[in-house]
Amino acid sequence: MAEVRFLLTGDTSVTVEFGNEISTEINAKIRAFNIALQQSKIPGIVETVPTYRSLAVHYDPEVILYGALVKKLKGLLGQLDSIQIPPSDVLEIPVLYGGEEGPDIEFVAEHNGKTVQEVIDIHTSTEYLIYMLGFTPGFTYLGGMSEEIATPRLKTPRVLIPGGSVGIAGAQTGVYPIDSPGGWQLIGRTPVRMYDPDRATPILPEAGQYIKFYAIDKAEYDRIAALEAGEGYTVRRHPRKEAAE
Amino acid sequence: MSITIINPGMMTTVQDLGRVGYQQFGVSVSGVMCPRSATLANILVGNEDGEAVLECTMMGPQIQFDTDNCIAITGGDLGPMLDGKPVANYTAIAVKAGQVLRFTMPKVGCRAFVSFAGGLDIEPVMGSRSTYMKAKIGGVEGRKLQKGDVIKFRAPKADLPKLDLRHMAPEFKPRAEYTVRVVLGPQDDYFTDEGVKAFLSEVYTVTPEFDRMGCRLSGAVIAHKDGGDIISDGISFGAIQVPSSGTPIIMLGDRQTTGGYTKIANVISADFRILAQLKAGDKVRFEKVSITAAQDALIAQKKALKCLRSALDPKV
């Protein structure tokens, strides 16, 4: 493993950098370190922010100074191998593919010489790792989409993409959590609210979890949408089985 | 038990010390652009440090009170008047029902913070009352204030103990050139030696591209070794982001939680009070300090705030 670096990100935050590339291995280490840090009870930690390659640790210098914190974080790194890290959850996200909800799915199919059904089959066949969240509340940076359905962004971005839209941009896929402008090719929409500020858990996905999409029909979409508008819909989830390597 | 916004001014929002704990989910921290000034405004009227205040930018609002309450205005001097008579900044003022607070024009700096004794009756979203406009949450409907908005008080106080002692000297002094202290990192090693040298020796000018997300500066190019793009990582308040163009942007309250541009340095917390008052055309020079010096300065500032609080409102 590349040497872990401690980078100054101001005087109330330190970034623990695990590597300089996008890799599942680095992400797994960040997740493990984040879990270990939460269990460690190091005083003065305010919040942590995992990204592709690092964990930003925000802290209160009135409680712990930089030097003392880095010493503790280094100690924690040394113990990482002995800490039990639970398997990641896989969130099962229902998607109504094509039609009004996924107006670009034919283009994605045509661009890749596939049928629409093949695009759906490929898109729903993978467990996508949530490397990090950012950009807007609940926006997930997912990894692992098949190159077979990779499609360039729209030349002219749309002014308004409804929240819940599922899209493809290059070799990336993801869900727009809130209404926003954007240039992704839209292939479907989920009735699940990835983000609801008034919910006890405002944001559904967490960095380090996986998302698996599955296709639903309009009736199921409407049923889940109605639940989300009322008492809420509970997404199915299961612990991920480690792929045999 | 409320205030009514007669004129919202240019850009007035409800802010507290920010929405902490949700950055990992992509939620911006938001919060006041100057935590120190907002905290001082709160201390002067006997509030907790993190009580929500109105953050007013350049042209301040016009506000009518329908209840007696004590307020304090800190930060820049936007020319506050109560019923047409000038009132002092950094001073607790007992306002009577029916009176109108307005701001004439920015005289010093550009952001003022108005605290209200007993706090504003705004439902916290994800633990904070801060307005986060991009996600349309917090404050009043997640937006800047509009004419006709009514904001209720939670526990107004017509008077405060030691009212005549609740004042201090305004802190922000206009200068021909501001020195802002920074700690280098996290990506200072992505820049050439000349790039870092330019950053630490040249004078930069604040451009009109200055909002709650960030402040773009113009000046000598800060050269990268190999471009300004990185694999995204986290962004702190005061991070100085330098994209491939080589001109810096200081990231502020409504910054995104993560970003893919190199950050050469971070403004130290003790100097956020300068950042918050910069205006287009102001000149800035960056001075490198050690992390120890930065944290010492912050802790000293916080100690002074605690002293002020215990002098005004000794804990029972």
XYZ file of C-alpha atoms in Angstrom:
561
model
C 0.000 0.000 0.000
C 1.167 3.502 -0.795
C 2.179 5.446 2.260
C -0.705 7.148 4.021
C -0.256 10.927 4.004
C -1.607 13.521 6.414
C -2.442 16.706 4.528
C -3.319 20.039 6.090
C -6.744 21.214 5.028
C -6.854 24.295 7.195
C -6.502 24.477 10.961
C -9.668 22.548 11.861
C -9.350 19.640 9.441
C -6.762 17.104 8.324
C -7.055 14.961 5.227
C -5.821 11.391 5.533
C -4.866 10.385 2.007
C -4.705 6.690 1.198
C -3.729 6.881 -2.458
C -4.074 8.900 -5.590
C -6.333 6.812 -7.781
C -9.879 5.542 -7.916
C -9.773 1.967 -6.694
C -12.021 -0.322 -4.679
C -9.028 -1.302 -2.562
C -8.288 2.276 -1.491
C -11.972 2.899 -0.882
C -12.223 -0.177 1.335
C -9.310 1.124 3.434
C -10.961 4.532 3.790
C -14.174 2.879 4.926
C -12.328 0.684 7.423
C -10.404 3.675 8.777
C -13.579 5.730 9.063
C -15.322 2.954 11.009
C -12.282 2.493 13.249
C -12.126 6.250 13.857
C -15.772 6.353 14.875
C -15.190 3.525 17.348
C -11.951 5.037 18.651
C -13.521 7.775 20.794
C -10.683 10.147 19.913
C -11.907 13.414 21.484
C -12.655 16.487 19.407
C -13.645 14.799 16.130
C -16.456 16.873 14.600
C -17.197 14.962 11.401
C -15.479 12.900 8.718
C -15.897 13.062 4.947
C -14.818 10.088 2.850
C -13.850 10.727 -0.781
C -12.345 8.624 -3.564
C -8.914 8.615 -2.048
C -9.005 10.219 1.355
C -10.841 10.834 4.558
C -11.214 14.454 5.663
C -11.265 14.570 9.465
C -12.774 17.772 10.862
C -11.885 18.438 14.480
C -11.966 21.061 17.195
C -8.473 22.378 17.986
C -9.723 23.594 21.354
C -10.087 19.904 22.253
C -7.201 18.368 20.329
C -4.327 20.011 18.482
C -3.049 18.923 15.082
C 0.082 17.175 16.336
C -1.739 15.164 18.996
C -4.506 14.210 16.569
C -2.112 12.990 13.876
C -0.312 10.877 16.471
C -3.608 9.251 17.433
C -4.642 8.745 13.806
C -1.308 7.079 13.049
C -1.826 4.771 16.015
C -5.253 3.874 14.684
C -3.832 3.092 11.238
C -1.471 0.618 12.853
C -4.399 -1.247 14.395
C -6.543 -1.361 11.256
C -5.879 -5.025 10.513
C -7.134 -6.100 13.912
C -10.453 -4.254 13.690
C -13.554 -6.144 12.562
C -15.121 -4.353 9.610
C -18.679 -5.478 8.834
C -19.533 -6.233 5.180
C -21.030 -3.338 3.215
C -24.772 -3.157 2.667
C -26.185 -3.428 -0.834
C -29.131 -1.047 -1.371
C -31.658 -2.359 -3.892
C -32.958 0.597 -5.881
C -36.026 0.090 -8.096
C -35.953 1.853 -11.466
C -38.605 2.406 -14.110
C -36.469 2.277 -17.260
C -37.223 4.070 -20.532
C -40.313 6.044 -21.504
C -40.822 9.548 -20.163
C -38.657 8.675 -17.169
C -35.696 7.576 -19.271
C -35.894 9.529 -22.526
C -32.294 8.792 -23.574
C -32.328 5.013 -23.197
C -32.814 4.441 -26.958
C -29.837 6.687 -27.664
C -27.709 4.798 -25.133
C -28.744 1.500 -26.770
C -28.077 2.750 -30.292
C -24.747 4.319 -29.311
C -23.563 0.957 -27.973
C -25.178 -1.284 -30.614
C -27.496 -2.864 -28.047
C -31.215 -3.261 -27.598
C -32.980 -1.301 -24.869
C -33.521 -4.555 -22.975
C -29.800 -5.301 -23.143
C -29.019 -1.864 -21.697
C -31.399 -2.588 -18.807
C -29.931 -6.072 -18.283
C -26.391 -4.717 -18.179
C -27.311 -1.758 -15.952
C -29.065 -4.003 -13.419
C -26.389 -6.720 -13.397
C -23.779 -4.898 -11.310
C -23.417 -3.924 -7.671
C -22.065 -0.382 -7.901
C -19.719 0.789 -5.158
C -20.616 4.178 -3.648
C -17.161 5.736 -3.583
C -18.371 8.989 -2.098
C -21.199 11.505 -1.940
C -20.883 15.116 -3.025
C -22.047 17.761 -5.489
C -25.545 17.937 -3.992
C -27.133 16.269 -0.945
C -27.326 12.538 -1.617
C -25.478 12.532 -4.950
C -23.489 9.292 -5.184
C -20.290 8.796 -7.152
C -20.678 5.179 -8.242
C -18.023 2.898 -9.665
C -18.182 -0.284 -11.671
C -20.473 0.402 -14.616
C -19.876 -1.744 -17.698
C -18.104 -0.001 -20.584
C -20.660 -1.752 -22.805
C -23.235 0.933 -22.001
C -20.877 3.922 -21.578
C -22.270 6.968 -23.395
C -21.006 10.555 -23.622
C -22.933 13.321 -21.874
C -25.561 15.330 -23.748
C -24.044 18.098 -25.878
C -26.503 20.554 -24.373
C -27.344 19.916 -20.706
C -31.005 19.892 -19.666
C -32.170 22.838 -17.601
C -34.204 20.683 -15.250
C -33.795 17.017 -14.473
C -36.388 15.648 -12.043
C -35.061 14.219 -8.775
C -34.813 10.427 -8.931
C -33.603 10.372 -12.539
C -31.052 7.651 -13.265
C -28.410 8.570 -15.799
C -25.205 7.661 -17.563
C -22.295 10.046 -18.223
C -19.326 8.430 -19.913
C -18.574 5.307 -17.872
C -20.354 6.660 -14.792
C -23.883 6.021 -13.633
C -25.863 7.629 -10.860
C -29.100 9.051 -9.525
C -29.969 12.756 -9.379
C -31.220 13.110 -5.775
C -32.893 16.495 -6.294
C -34.225 18.461 -9.252
C -31.197 19.998 -10.915
C -29.769 20.952 -14.288
C -27.486 18.353 -15.832
C -26.050 16.686 -18.885
C -26.386 12.998 -18.113
C -28.139 10.590 -20.490
C -31.322 9.685 -18.641
C -32.256 5.995 -18.785
C -34.894 5.772 -16.061
C -36.166 7.065 -12.752
C -36.453 5.674 -9.250
C -39.462 6.468 -7.052
C -37.174 6.100 -4.008
C -36.206 9.364 -2.344
C -32.453 9.254 -2.012
C -32.706 12.528 -0.085
C -35.484 13.920 2.077
C -34.404 16.678 4.483
C -37.361 16.080 6.794
C -36.752 12.347 7.229
C -35.045 10.914 10.343
C -32.298 9.679 8.014
C -32.239 12.515 5.471
C -29.887 10.797 3.055
C -30.335 7.150 2.166
C -27.008 6.076 0.635
C -23.682 6.102 2.481
C -20.162 6.018 1.099
C -18.831 2.454 1.126
C -22.228 0.843 0.502
C -23.244 -0.610 -2.852
C -26.255 0.106 -5.045
C -27.958 -2.543 -7.152
C -30.647 -1.323 -9.522
C -33.598 -3.504 -10.498
C -36.275 -2.876 -13.108
C -39.874 -2.209 -12.096
C -43.054 -1.461 -14.048
C -45.233 1.642 -13.854
C -47.643 0.098 -11.336
C -44.810 -0.690 -8.916
C -43.301 2.753 -9.529
C -46.602 4.397 -8.607
C -47.022 2.171 -5.551
C -43.570 3.061 -4.175
C -43.978 6.752 -5.101
C -47.249 6.834 -3.145
C -45.541 5.268 -0.130
C -42.692 7.786 -0.345
C -45.243 10.616 -0.424
C -46.843 9.186 2.719
C -45.273 7.155 5.505
C -42.173 6.308 3.465
C -40.840 3.278 1.630
C -38.109 1.102 3.119
C -35.495 0.132 0.570
C -34.490 -3.534 0.577
C -30.901 -4.064 1.616
C -28.628 -7.016 2.287
C -25.026 -7.482 3.388
C -22.771 -7.817 0.369
C -21.177 -11.181 -0.279
C -17.499 -10.605 -0.925
C -16.753 -11.516 -4.506
C -14.380 -14.483 -4.772
C -11.065 -13.090 -5.942
C -43.599 38.332 18.549
C -41.954 38.825 15.192
C -40.170 40.937 12.616
C -41.485 41.734 9.163
C -39.158 42.243 6.241
C -40.172 45.515 4.593
C -37.256 45.407 2.171
C -34.951 42.387 2.007
C -31.883 44.298 0.840
C -29.490 42.733 -1.614
C -28.915 39.356 -0.036
C -30.104 38.675 3.480
C -30.242 35.099 4.783
C -30.757 33.333 8.081
C -27.512 31.631 9.125
C -26.099 29.950 12.213
C -22.718 28.257 12.624
C -23.571 25.746 9.903
C -24.980 22.315 9.233
C -22.351 20.102 10.792
C -22.240 16.337 10.359
C -23.736 15.916 6.891
C -20.796 16.709 4.617
C -20.254 12.984 4.128
C -23.696 12.947 2.451
C -22.921 15.834 0.118
C -24.680 18.480 2.226
C -22.830 21.815 2.278
C -22.108 23.244 5.717
C -23.423 26.752 4.892
C -23.496 28.973 7.990
C -22.376 32.550 8.533
C -19.455 33.855 6.499
C -17.894 35.155 9.714
C -18.428 32.831 12.677
C -16.641 35.224 15.020
C -18.821 38.238 14.239
C -22.007 36.190 14.490
C -20.884 34.715 17.799
C -20.073 38.192 19.127
C -23.509 39.448 18.075
C -25.040 36.563 19.988
C -22.896 37.052 23.089
C -23.831 40.750 23.215
C -27.527 39.852 23.506
C -26.976 36.857 25.804
C -27.637 34.126 23.209
C -25.790 30.859 22.750
C -22.869 31.116 20.289
C -24.661 29.184 17.565
C -28.002 31.024 17.564
C -29.224 31.969 14.080
C -28.622 35.560 12.937
C -29.462 37.518 9.811
C -26.479 37.789 7.504
C -26.817 40.983 5.444
C -24.670 41.619 2.382
C -23.817 45.092 1.009
C -27.264 46.673 0.983
C -28.872 45.594 4.237
C -32.587 44.997 4.823
C -35.366 47.091 6.303
C -37.012 45.328 9.216
C -40.053 46.256 11.302
C -40.395 44.976 14.870
C -43.824 44.162 16.280
C -42.435 43.278 19.707
C -39.786 44.753 21.990
C -36.514 42.850 21.700
C -32.786 43.381 22.089
C -30.527 43.089 19.064
C -26.862 43.544 18.181
C -25.218 44.210 14.831
C -21.644 43.126 14.157
C -19.328 42.599 11.195
C -19.084 45.328 8.581
C -20.706 48.745 9.001
C -23.664 48.823 6.624
C -24.996 52.062 8.121
C -27.707 50.845 10.520
C -30.487 53.288 11.480
C -33.324 52.799 13.934
C -36.354 54.934 13.088
C -34.083 57.147 11.012
C -31.421 57.651 13.700
C -27.982 56.059 13.381
C -27.309 53.247 15.861
C -23.995 51.806 16.939
C -22.577 48.529 15.690
C -21.192 46.011 18.206
C -23.689 47.277 20.781
C -26.777 45.649 22.260
C -29.805 47.817 21.487
C -33.265 47.602 23.023
C -35.699 47.948 20.126
C -39.339 48.847 20.761
C -42.380 47.391 19.040
C -43.161 49.391 15.909
C -39.603 50.545 15.316
C -37.918 50.034 11.957
C -34.295 48.997 11.502
C -32.771 49.774 8.164
C -29.333 49.969 6.627
C -28.372 52.946 4.507
C -25.213 51.870 2.681
C -22.020 49.891 3.207
C -19.425 52.101 4.894
C -16.916 49.537 6.116
C -16.758 45.957 4.830
C -19.762 44.310 3.239
C -21.394 41.834 5.611
C -23.266 42.568 8.818
C -24.772 40.087 11.266
C -27.888 40.897 13.270
C -28.640 38.857 16.387
C -31.972 38.811 18.227
C -32.147 38.052 21.959
C -33.861 34.724 22.544
C -33.367 33.661 18.932
C -35.458 33.334 15.788
C -38.280 30.797 15.631
C -37.080 28.779 12.675
C -37.322 25.019 12.499
C -33.826 23.503 12.239
C -33.271 21.210 9.250
C -30.627 18.538 9.831
C -29.666 20.254 13.064
C -29.200 23.765 11.671
C -31.209 26.878 10.835
C -28.716 27.948 8.156
C -30.116 28.756 4.739
C -28.672 26.449 2.062
C -30.050 27.918 -1.127
C -28.852 25.249 -3.541
C -30.785 22.540 -1.691
C -33.580 24.960 -0.706
C -33.455 24.110 2.996
C -33.056 26.028 6.263
C -33.831 29.658 7.055
C -37.014 30.930 5.430
C -38.011 28.346 2.805
C -34.367 27.756 1.964
C -34.011 31.097 0.198
C -32.839 34.645 0.766
C -35.362 36.874 2.519
C -38.155 38.527 0.538
C -40.398 41.507 1.131
C -43.243 40.504 3.423
C -41.446 37.621 5.164
C -42.394 37.380 8.816
C -39.951 35.733 11.211
C -41.103 35.003 14.744
C -38.983 35.350 17.861
C -38.661 32.432 20.238
C -38.122 34.288 23.531
C -37.698 38.059 22.988
C -36.262 40.167 25.803
C -37.361 43.792 26.113
C -34.335 44.441 28.290
C -31.067 42.746 29.234
C -29.015 42.930 32.429
C -26.050 45.339 32.097
C -27.403 46.669 28.804
C -25.068 49.677 28.978
C -22.021 47.382 29.220
C -22.977 45.284 26.199
C -20.799 46.902 23.607
C -17.305 46.667 22.190
C -15.171 48.315 19.531
C -15.921 47.296 15.928
C -13.243 44.883 14.764
C -12.874 45.311 11.048
C -10.679 48.149 9.826
C -10.504 48.982 6.139
C -6.995 48.755 4.710
C -5.299 49.531 1.427
C -4.082 45.959 1.427
C -5.193 43.052 3.601
C -2.840 40.353 4.832
C -4.579 37.016 5.135
C -2.723 34.194 6.861
C -2.769 30.696 5.380
C -1.467 27.217 6.071
C -0.162 25.540 2.922
C -1.813 22.329 1.737
C -3.354 19.985 0.915
C -1.979 20.148 -2.654
C 0.818 22.715 -2.418
C 3.129 20.043 -3.890
C 1.127 20.200 -7.168
C 2.526 23.674 -7.851
C 5.905 24.783 -9.116
C 8.210 26.613 -6.715
C 7.552 29.762 -8.731
C 3.816 29.132 -8.403
C 3.968 28.904 -4.614
C 6.269 31.929 -4.539
C 3.846 33.987 -6.638
C 0.983 32.987 -4.375
C 2.870 34.077 -1.244
C 4.368 37.286 -2.609
C 2.019 38.833 -5.168
C -0.983 41.005 -4.427
C -4.350 39.559 -5.490
C -7.492 41.528 -6.220
C -11.017 40.467 -5.224
C -13.240 40.200 -8.320
C -17.014 40.772 -8.445
C -17.405 36.984 -8.632
C -17.917 36.765 -4.919
C -20.864 34.988 -3.342
C -21.537 32.643 -0.442
C -19.913 29.769 -2.336
C -16.614 31.396 -3.092
C -14.521 34.447 -3.870
C -12.566 34.585 -7.116
C -9.352 36.604 -7.118
C -7.323 37.984 -9.992
C -3.579 38.429 -10.083
C -0.351 36.625 -10.890
C -0.864 33.115 -12.234
C -0.079 30.361 -9.748
C 1.602 27.763 -11.940
C 0.953 24.039 -11.564
C 3.522 21.363 -12.271
C 0.968 19.343 -14.183
C -2.485 20.944 -14.322
C -5.043 21.772 -11.688
C -7.261 18.698 -11.784
C -7.188 16.068 -9.069
C -9.305 13.122 -8.057
C -11.928 14.780 -5.845
C -11.290 15.273 -2.158
C -12.850 17.298 0.652
C -12.969 21.116 0.817
C -12.701 23.131 4.029
C -13.975 26.652 4.676
C -11.289 29.020 3.407
C -9.675 26.496 1.059
C -7.851 28.294 -1.761
C -8.640 26.354 -4.869
C -6.525 26.936 -7.963
C -7.905 25.408 -11.156
C -5.727 25.016 -14.254
C -6.258 28.699 -15.142
C -3.922 29.485 -12.225
C -6.142 32.082 -10.541
C -7.333 31.366 -7.014
C -10.850 30.966 -5.634
C -11.400 31.032 -1.870
C -14.102 28.532 -0.911
C -16.692 29.813 1.570
C -19.854 28.861 3.476
C -21.942 27.386 0.663
C -18.999 25.573 -0.981
C -19.511 22.060 -2.251
C -18.318 19.386 0.145
C -15.857 17.885 -2.336
C -14.103 19.086 -5.447
C -11.665 18.145 -8.147
C -9.327 21.157 -8.229
C -5.977 21.554 -6.508
C -5.983 23.572 -3.297
C -2.736 25.353 -2.590
C -3.543 26.527 0.930
C -6.269 27.250 3.443
C -7.014 30.575 5.107
C -6.616 30.207 8.870
C -9.794 30.351 10.975
C -8.612 33.427 12.870
C -8.646 35.404 9.595
C -12.095 34.386 8.322
C -13.265 37.698 9.774
C -11.230 39.461 7.088
C -12.485 37.233 4.265
C -16.105 37.920 5.138
C -15.674 41.671 4.626
C -13.743 41.715 1.341
C -15.286 43.542 -1.607
C -14.591 43.638 -5.312
C -11.404 45.612 -5.876
C -9.896 44.937 -2.426
C -6.238 43.885 -2.423
C -5.087 40.784 -0.582
C -1.691 39.343 0.212
C -1.263 35.821 1.592
C 1.139 35.078 4.418
C 2.200 31.546 5.267
C 2.057 30.481 8.919
C 2.552 27.147 10.684
C -0.346 24.990 11.806
C 0.716 25.662 15.399
C 0.530 29.430 14.894
C -2.853 29.051 13.166
C -4.340 26.999 15.979
C -2.844 29.254 18.657
C -4.483 32.261 16.989
C -7.868 30.522 16.828
C -7.708 29.365 20.438
C -6.721 32.864 21.598
C -9.712 34.327 19.734
C -12.066 31.771 21.271
C -10.705 32.466 24.744
C -11.393 36.168 24.305
C -14.979 35.363 23.305
C -15.407 33.245 26.419
C -14.040 36.057 28.598
C -16.510 38.494 27.095
C -19.348 36.082 27.684
C -18.454 35.408 31.291
C -18.093 39.139 31.950
C -21.586 39.849 30.554
C -23.445 36.728 31.592
C -21.656 34.892 34.394
C -22.999 31.373 34.555
C -25.356 30.944 37.462
